[in-house]
Amino acid sequence: MPATTVQIRNVRGTSLAIGAAGNRTVTIDRAISAGGMGLGFNGGELLLLALGACFSNDVFREAAKLGITVHDVHVEVSADWGGEPVIAQNINMSVEVEADAEDEVIRNLIEHTNRVAEIPNTLRLSAPVKLHLATKRAQKE
């Protein structure tokens, strides 16, 4: 699988940022209660969206391999946040799939997807995150 790179740049002087992957973008911000402008998704929401989006995409991929036509996928992901340092805990994902197949076949598709979905497996198997540090002193205006 090819490498994936995304970029996040804030709007100067604010916590509001734009995340980009190629020519696609998403707005990122802190909640108003956390000092942000509340104009975008926060990192925790994006993490849960990544889990759900990956699972949804992979349902379609795996169904196609089996010749199953999927009509609707509904994924809901929730998490609690706590500990020191704060981390996502008690992550739960509920999945509902409507497809042209018997209930048992759909259940097997969902369970298989759960075993092969890349983002959920990344969290389950704890991929290391390496930090490459760079600093830049603000120029006086």
Phi, psi and omega in degrees: 000136181291158177293151176242135176229134174236161177230143176232126177229131178280159171281119189316129177083003180227168174274349178297133182220162175244126174262138182225142171225106187065232181261012179258143182227161175216144180271134183234137179200167172271157175296153177304318181296342179258010177097004179268188179262351179068028186260003181205181177288146172269171184301320179296319177296319179295323177299313180292322175298321178297318177300310182293320180295316178300313182298315180300311179301318184288332173301313180296318180298311183290324178297319180299321178299329182264001181073026180261131175270120179259133179259317183218140172230129176235118179240130174238128182237133178225158178206153168262155180236128180186182180093179179225104003287160181294131176222163174291133179227158175054049179286126179234139179232123175253133185230131175234128181233131172251123184212165176278072180198163177292155181306318181296322178294319179294316177301316179297322177298314180296315180295319177297315179301321178299328180282333187250350184297126190294313184290312175303319179293327177300315179290318181298323185262004173055073175292134178291146177246119181259136180259130173247110191269135173219141178234157178211122180284132179297138177279135177287133182266000000 
